[in-house]
PDB file of C-alpha atoms in Angstrom:
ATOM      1  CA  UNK A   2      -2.190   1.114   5.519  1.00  0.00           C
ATOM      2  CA  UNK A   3      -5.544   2.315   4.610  1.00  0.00           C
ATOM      3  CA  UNK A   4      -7.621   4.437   7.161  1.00  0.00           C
ATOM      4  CA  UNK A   5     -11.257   4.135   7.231  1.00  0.00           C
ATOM      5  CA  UNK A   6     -13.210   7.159   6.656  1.00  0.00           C
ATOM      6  CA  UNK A   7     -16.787   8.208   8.416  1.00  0.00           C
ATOM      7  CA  UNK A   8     -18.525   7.549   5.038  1.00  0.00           C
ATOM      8  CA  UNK A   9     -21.001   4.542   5.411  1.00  0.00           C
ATOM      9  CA  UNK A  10     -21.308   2.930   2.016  1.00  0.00           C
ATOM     10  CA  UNK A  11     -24.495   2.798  -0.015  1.00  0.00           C
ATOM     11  CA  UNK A  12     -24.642  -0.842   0.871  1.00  0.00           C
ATOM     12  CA  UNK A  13     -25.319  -2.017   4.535  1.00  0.00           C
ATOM     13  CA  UNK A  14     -23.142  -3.296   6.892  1.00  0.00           C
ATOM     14  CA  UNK A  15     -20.166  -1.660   4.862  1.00  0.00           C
ATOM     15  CA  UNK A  16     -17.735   1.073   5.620  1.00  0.00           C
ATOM     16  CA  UNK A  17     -16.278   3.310   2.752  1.00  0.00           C
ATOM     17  CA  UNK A  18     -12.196   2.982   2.541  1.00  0.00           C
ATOM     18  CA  UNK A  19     -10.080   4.950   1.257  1.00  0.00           C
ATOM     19  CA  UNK A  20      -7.824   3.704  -1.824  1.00  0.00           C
ATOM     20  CA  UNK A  21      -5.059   1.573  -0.736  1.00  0.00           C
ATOM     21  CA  UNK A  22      -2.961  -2.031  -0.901  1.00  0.00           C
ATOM     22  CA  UNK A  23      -5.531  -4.184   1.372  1.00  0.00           C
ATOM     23  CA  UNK A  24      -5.771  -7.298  -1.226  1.00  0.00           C
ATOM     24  CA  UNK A  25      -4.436  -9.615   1.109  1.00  0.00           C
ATOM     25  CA  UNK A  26      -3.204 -12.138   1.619  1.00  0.00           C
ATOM     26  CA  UNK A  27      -0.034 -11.603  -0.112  1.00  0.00           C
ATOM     27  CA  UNK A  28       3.100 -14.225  -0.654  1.00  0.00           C
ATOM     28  CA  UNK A  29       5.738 -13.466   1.451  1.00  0.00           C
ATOM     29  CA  UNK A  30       8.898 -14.254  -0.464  1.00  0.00           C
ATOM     30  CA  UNK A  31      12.564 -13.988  -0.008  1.00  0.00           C
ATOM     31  CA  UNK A  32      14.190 -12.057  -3.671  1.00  0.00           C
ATOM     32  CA  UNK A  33      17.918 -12.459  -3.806  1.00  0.00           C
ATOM     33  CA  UNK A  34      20.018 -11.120  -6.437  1.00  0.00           C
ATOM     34  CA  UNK A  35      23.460 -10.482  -7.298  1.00  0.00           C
ATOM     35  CA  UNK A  36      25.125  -6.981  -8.363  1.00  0.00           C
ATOM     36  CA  UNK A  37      28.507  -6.325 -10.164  1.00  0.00           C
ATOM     37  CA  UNK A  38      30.440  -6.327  -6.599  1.00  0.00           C
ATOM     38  CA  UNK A  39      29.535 -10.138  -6.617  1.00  0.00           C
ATOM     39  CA  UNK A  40      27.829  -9.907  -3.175  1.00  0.00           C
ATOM     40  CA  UNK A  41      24.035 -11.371  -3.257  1.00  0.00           C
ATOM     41  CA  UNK A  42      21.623  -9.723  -1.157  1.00  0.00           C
ATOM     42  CA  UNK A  43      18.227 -10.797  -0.092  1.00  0.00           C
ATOM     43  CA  UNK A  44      15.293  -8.589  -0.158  1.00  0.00           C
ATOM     44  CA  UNK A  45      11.813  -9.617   0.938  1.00  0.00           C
ATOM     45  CA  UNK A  46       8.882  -8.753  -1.161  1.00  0.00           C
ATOM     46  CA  UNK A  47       5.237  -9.015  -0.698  1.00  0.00           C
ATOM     47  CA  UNK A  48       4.086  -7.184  -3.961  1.00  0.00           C
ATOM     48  CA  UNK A  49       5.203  -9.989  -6.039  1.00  0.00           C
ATOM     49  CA  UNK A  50       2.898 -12.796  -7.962  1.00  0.00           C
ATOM     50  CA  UNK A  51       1.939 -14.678 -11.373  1.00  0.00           C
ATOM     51  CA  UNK A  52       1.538 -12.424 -14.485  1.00  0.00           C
ATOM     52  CA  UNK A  53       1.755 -15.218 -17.196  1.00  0.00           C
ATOM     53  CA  UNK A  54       1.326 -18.997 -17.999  1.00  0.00           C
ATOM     54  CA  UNK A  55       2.604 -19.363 -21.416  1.00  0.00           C
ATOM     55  CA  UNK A  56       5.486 -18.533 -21.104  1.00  0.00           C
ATOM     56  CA  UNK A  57       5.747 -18.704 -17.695  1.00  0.00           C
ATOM     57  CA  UNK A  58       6.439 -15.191 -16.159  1.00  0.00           C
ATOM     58  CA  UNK A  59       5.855 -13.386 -12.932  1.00  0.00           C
ATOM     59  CA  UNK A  60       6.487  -9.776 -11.519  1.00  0.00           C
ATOM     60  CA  UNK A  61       8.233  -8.132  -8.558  1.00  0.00           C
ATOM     61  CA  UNK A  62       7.448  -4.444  -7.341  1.00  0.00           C
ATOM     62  CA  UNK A  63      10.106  -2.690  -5.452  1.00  0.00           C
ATOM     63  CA  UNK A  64      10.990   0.779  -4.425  1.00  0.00           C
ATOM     64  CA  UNK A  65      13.855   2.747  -5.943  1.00  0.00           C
ATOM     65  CA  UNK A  66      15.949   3.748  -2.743  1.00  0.00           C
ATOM     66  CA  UNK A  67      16.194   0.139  -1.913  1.00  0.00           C
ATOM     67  CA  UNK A  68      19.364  -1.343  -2.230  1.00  0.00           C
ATOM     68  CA  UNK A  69      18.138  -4.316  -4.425  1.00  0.00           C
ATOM     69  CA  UNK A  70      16.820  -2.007  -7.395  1.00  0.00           C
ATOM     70  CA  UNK A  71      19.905  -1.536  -8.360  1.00  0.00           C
ATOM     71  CA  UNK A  72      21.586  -5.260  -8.366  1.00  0.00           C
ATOM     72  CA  UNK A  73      18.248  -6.007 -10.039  1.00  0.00           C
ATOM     73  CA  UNK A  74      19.050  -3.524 -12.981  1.00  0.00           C
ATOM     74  CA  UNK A  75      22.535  -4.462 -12.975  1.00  0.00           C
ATOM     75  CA  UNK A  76      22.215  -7.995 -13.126  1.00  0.00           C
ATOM     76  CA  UNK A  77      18.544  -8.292 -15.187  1.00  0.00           C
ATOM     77  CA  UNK A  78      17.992 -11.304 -13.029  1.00  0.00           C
ATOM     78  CA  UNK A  79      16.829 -12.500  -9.720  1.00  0.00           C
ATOM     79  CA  UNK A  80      15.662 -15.622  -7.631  1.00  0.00           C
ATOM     80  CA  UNK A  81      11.880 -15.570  -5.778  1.00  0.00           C
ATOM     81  CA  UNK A  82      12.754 -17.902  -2.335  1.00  0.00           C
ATOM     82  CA  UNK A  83       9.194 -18.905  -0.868  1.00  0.00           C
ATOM     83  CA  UNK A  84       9.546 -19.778   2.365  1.00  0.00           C
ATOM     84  CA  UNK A  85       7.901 -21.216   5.350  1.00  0.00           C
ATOM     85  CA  UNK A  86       7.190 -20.921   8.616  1.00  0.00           C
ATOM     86  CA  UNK A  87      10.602 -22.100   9.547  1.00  0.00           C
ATOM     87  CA  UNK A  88      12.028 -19.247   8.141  1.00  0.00           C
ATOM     88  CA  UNK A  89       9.143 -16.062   8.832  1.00  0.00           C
ATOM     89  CA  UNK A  90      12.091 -14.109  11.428  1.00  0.00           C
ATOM     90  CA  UNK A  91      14.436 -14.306   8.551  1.00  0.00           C
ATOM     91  CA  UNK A  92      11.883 -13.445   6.240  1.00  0.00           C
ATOM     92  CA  UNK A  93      10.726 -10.527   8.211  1.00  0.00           C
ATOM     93  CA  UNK A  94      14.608  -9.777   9.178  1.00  0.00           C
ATOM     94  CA  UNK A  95      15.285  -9.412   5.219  1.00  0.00           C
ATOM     95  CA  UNK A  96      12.649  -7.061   4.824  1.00  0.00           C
ATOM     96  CA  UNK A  97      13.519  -4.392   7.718  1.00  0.00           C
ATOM     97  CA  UNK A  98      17.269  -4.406   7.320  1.00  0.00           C
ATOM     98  CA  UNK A  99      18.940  -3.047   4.720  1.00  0.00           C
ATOM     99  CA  UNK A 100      21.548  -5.016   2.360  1.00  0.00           C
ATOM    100  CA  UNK A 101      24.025  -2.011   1.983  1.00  0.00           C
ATOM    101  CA  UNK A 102      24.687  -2.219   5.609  1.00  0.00           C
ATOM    102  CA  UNK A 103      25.163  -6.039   6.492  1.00  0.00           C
ATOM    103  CA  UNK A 104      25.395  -9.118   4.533  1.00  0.00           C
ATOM    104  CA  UNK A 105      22.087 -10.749   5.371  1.00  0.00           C
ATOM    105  CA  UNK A 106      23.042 -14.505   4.367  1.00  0.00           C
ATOM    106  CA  UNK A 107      25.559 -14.009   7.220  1.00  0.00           C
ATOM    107  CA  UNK A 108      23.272 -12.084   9.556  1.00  0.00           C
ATOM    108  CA  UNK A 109      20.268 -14.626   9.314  1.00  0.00           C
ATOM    109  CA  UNK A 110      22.322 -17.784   8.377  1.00  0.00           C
ATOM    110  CA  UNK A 111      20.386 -18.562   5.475  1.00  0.00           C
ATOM    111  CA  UNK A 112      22.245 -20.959   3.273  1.00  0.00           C
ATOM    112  CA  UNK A 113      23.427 -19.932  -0.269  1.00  0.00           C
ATOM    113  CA  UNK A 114      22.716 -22.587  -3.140  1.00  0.00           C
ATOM    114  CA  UNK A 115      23.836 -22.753  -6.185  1.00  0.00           C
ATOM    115  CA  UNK A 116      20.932 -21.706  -9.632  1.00  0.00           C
ATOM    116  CA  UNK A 117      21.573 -23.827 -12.694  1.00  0.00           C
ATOM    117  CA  UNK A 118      20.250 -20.625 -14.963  1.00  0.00           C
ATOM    118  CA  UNK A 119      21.352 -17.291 -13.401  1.00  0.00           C
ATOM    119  CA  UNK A 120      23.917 -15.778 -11.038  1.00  0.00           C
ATOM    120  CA  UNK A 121      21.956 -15.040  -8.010  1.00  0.00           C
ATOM    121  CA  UNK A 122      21.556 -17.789  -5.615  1.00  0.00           C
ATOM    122  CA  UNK A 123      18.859 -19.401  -4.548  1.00  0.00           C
ATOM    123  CA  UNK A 124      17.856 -19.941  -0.213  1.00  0.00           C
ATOM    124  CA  UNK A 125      18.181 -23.730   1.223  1.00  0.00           C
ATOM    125  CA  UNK A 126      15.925 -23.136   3.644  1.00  0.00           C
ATOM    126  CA  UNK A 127      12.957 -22.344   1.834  1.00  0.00           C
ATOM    127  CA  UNK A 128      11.249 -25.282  -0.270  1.00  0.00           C
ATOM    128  CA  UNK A 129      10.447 -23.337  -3.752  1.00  0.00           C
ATOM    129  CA  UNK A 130      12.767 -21.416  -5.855  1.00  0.00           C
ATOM    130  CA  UNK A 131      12.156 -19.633  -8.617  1.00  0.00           C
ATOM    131  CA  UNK A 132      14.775 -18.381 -10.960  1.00  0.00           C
ATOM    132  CA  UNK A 133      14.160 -15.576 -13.406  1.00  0.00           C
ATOM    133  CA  UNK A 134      15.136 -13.258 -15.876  1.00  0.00           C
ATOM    134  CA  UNK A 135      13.854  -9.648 -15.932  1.00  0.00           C
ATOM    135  CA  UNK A 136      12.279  -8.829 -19.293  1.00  0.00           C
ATOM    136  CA  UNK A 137      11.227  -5.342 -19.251  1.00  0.00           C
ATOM    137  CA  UNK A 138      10.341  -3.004 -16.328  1.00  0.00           C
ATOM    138  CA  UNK A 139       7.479  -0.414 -15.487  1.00  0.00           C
ATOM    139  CA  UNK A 140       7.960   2.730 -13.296  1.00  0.00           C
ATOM    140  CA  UNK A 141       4.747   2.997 -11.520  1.00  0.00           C
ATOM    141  CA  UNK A 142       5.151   5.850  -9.102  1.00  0.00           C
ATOM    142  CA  UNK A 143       6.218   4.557  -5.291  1.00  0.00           C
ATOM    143  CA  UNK A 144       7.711   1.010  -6.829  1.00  0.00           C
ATOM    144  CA  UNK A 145       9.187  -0.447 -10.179  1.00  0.00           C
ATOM    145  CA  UNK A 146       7.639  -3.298 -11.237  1.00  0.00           C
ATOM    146  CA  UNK A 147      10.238  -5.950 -12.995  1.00  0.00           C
ATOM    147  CA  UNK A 148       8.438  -8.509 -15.064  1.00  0.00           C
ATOM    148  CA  UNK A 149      10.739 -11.204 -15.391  1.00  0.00           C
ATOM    149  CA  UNK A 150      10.617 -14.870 -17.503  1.00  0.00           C
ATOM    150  CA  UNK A 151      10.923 -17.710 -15.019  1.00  0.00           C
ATOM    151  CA  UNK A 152      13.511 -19.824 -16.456  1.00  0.00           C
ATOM    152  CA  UNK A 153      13.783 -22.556 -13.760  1.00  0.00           C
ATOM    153  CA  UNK A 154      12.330 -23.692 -10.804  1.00  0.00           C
ATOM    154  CA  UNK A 155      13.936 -25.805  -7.504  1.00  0.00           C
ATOM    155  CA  UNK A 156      11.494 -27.249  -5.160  1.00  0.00           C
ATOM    156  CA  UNK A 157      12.664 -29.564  -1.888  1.00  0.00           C
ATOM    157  CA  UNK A 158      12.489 -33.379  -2.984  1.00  0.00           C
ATOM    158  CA  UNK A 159      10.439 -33.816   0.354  1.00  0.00           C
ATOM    159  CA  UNK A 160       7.736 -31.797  -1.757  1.00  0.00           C
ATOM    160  CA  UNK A 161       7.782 -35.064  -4.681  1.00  0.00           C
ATOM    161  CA  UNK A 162       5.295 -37.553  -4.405  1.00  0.00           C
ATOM    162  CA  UNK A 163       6.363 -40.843  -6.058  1.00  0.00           C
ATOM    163  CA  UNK A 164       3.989 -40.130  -8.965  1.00  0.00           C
ATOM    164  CA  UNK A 165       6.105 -36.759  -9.918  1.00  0.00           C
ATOM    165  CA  UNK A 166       3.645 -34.495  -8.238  1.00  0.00           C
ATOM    166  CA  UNK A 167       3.963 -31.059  -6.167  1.00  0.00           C
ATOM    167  CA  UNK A 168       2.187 -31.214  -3.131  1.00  0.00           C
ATOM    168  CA  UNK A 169       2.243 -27.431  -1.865  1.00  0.00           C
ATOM    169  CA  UNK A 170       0.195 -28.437   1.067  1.00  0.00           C
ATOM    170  CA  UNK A 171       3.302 -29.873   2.433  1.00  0.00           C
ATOM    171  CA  UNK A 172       5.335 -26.705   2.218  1.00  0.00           C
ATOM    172  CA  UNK A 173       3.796 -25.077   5.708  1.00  0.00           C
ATOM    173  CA  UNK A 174       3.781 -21.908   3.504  1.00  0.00           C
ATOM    174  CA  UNK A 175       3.447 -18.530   4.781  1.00  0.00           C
ATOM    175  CA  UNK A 176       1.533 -15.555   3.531  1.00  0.00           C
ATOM    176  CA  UNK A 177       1.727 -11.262   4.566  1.00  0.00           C
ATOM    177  CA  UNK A 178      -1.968  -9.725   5.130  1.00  0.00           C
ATOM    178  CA  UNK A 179      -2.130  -6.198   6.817  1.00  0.00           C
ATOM    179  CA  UNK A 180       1.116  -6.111   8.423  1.00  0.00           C
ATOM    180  CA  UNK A 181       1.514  -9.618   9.665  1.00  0.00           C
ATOM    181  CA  UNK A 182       2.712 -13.340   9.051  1.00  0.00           C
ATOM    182  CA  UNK A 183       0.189 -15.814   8.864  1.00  0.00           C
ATOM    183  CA  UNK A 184       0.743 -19.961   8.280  1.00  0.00           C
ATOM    184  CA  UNK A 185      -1.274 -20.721   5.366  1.00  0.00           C
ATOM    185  CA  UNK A 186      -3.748 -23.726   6.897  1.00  0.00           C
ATOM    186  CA  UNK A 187      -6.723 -25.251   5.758  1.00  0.00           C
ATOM    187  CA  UNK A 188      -7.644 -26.692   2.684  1.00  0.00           C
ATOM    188  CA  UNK A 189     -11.364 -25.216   1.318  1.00  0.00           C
ATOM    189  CA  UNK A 190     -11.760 -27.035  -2.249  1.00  0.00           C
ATOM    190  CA  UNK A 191      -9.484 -27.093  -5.020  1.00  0.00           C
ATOM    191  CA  UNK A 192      -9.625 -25.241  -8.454  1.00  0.00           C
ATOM    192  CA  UNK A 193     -12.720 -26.749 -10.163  1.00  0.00           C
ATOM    193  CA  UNK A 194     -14.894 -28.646  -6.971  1.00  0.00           C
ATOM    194  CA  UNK A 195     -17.717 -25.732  -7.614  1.00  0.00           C
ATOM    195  CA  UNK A 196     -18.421 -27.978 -10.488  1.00  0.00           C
ATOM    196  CA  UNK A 197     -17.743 -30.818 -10.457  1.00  0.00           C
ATOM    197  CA  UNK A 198     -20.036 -33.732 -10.381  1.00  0.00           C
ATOM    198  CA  UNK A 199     -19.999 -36.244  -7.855  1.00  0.00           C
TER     199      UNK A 199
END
């Protein structure tokens, strides 16, 4: 984390930081993938998030030494697991322990389901899957960033109105900002209301 300095900035009221990965919040998500042994693992991941629309694509940053870097470059695919507040112990359980010492869908009792387009599986419990496959990746110094094509998605049927539509609110998300879990809560406006006339 980021330690302030004793610089006051040239604006008032403000503190100069130093450089350093405060953009928060951040999703919290559960990444599982699959290596060549056949054993999935489940790694969570808060540098992860939208990159493209057309085609659809997003991107995962993760450290070399951890143990999913390599199923990820052995299998060129992976699953982003969202999950909610139900699941935050596993989530932050996943993200502490390591994969080459215990198999975490045991250890948490997360439940394995089945993806209709890659090998990895997705996580019951949580009420948005994404499945993807990696398309190119970027060394960046402390993490590898896989950009990946998301090639299906698997949302709860609890999260369907009858009209076909998501409704996220629903989901009791959760979110990672400065070392901690927070509920995602309140609704301020929706994409658009600055604009739009009443």
């Amino acid at each position: 984390m980021s330690k302030t300095t004793k610089n006051k900035s040239a604006n008032p009221g403000k503190i100069t930081w130093q450089p350093g990965t405060v953009l928060s919040p951040v999703p919290a998500v559960m990444v599982t993938t699959v290596g060549n042994t056949g054993r999935p693992n489940i790694i969570t991941i808060g540098w992860a998030g939208i990159i493209c629309s057309e085609p659809p694509m997003l991107s995962i940053s993760v450290r070399p030494e951890r143990h999913s870097y390599s199923l990820l470059r052995e299998s060129g695919e992976f699953a982003v697991n969202i999950p909610d507040r139900r699941s935050v112990r596993e989530t932050d359980f996943c993200g502490v322990v390591s994969g080459r010492d215990c198999d975490k869908f045991h250890e948490t009792g997360l439940t394995q389901g089945r993806s209709e387009t890659i090998k990895a599986p997705i996580i019951m419990e949580c009420p948005i899957s994404i499945e993807c496959k990696i398309d190119r990746e970027i060394e960046l110094g402390s993490h590898s960033m896989f950009l990946a094509r998301i090639t299906n998605v698997q949302v709860s049927e609890q999260l369907i109105d009858d009209k076909g539509r998501l409704l996220i609110e629903k989901a009791s998300l959760i979110g990672y900002a400065h070392g901690h879990y927070y509920q995602l809560g309140k609704q301020l406006g929706h994409f658009g209301f600055s604009v739009k006339k009443n």
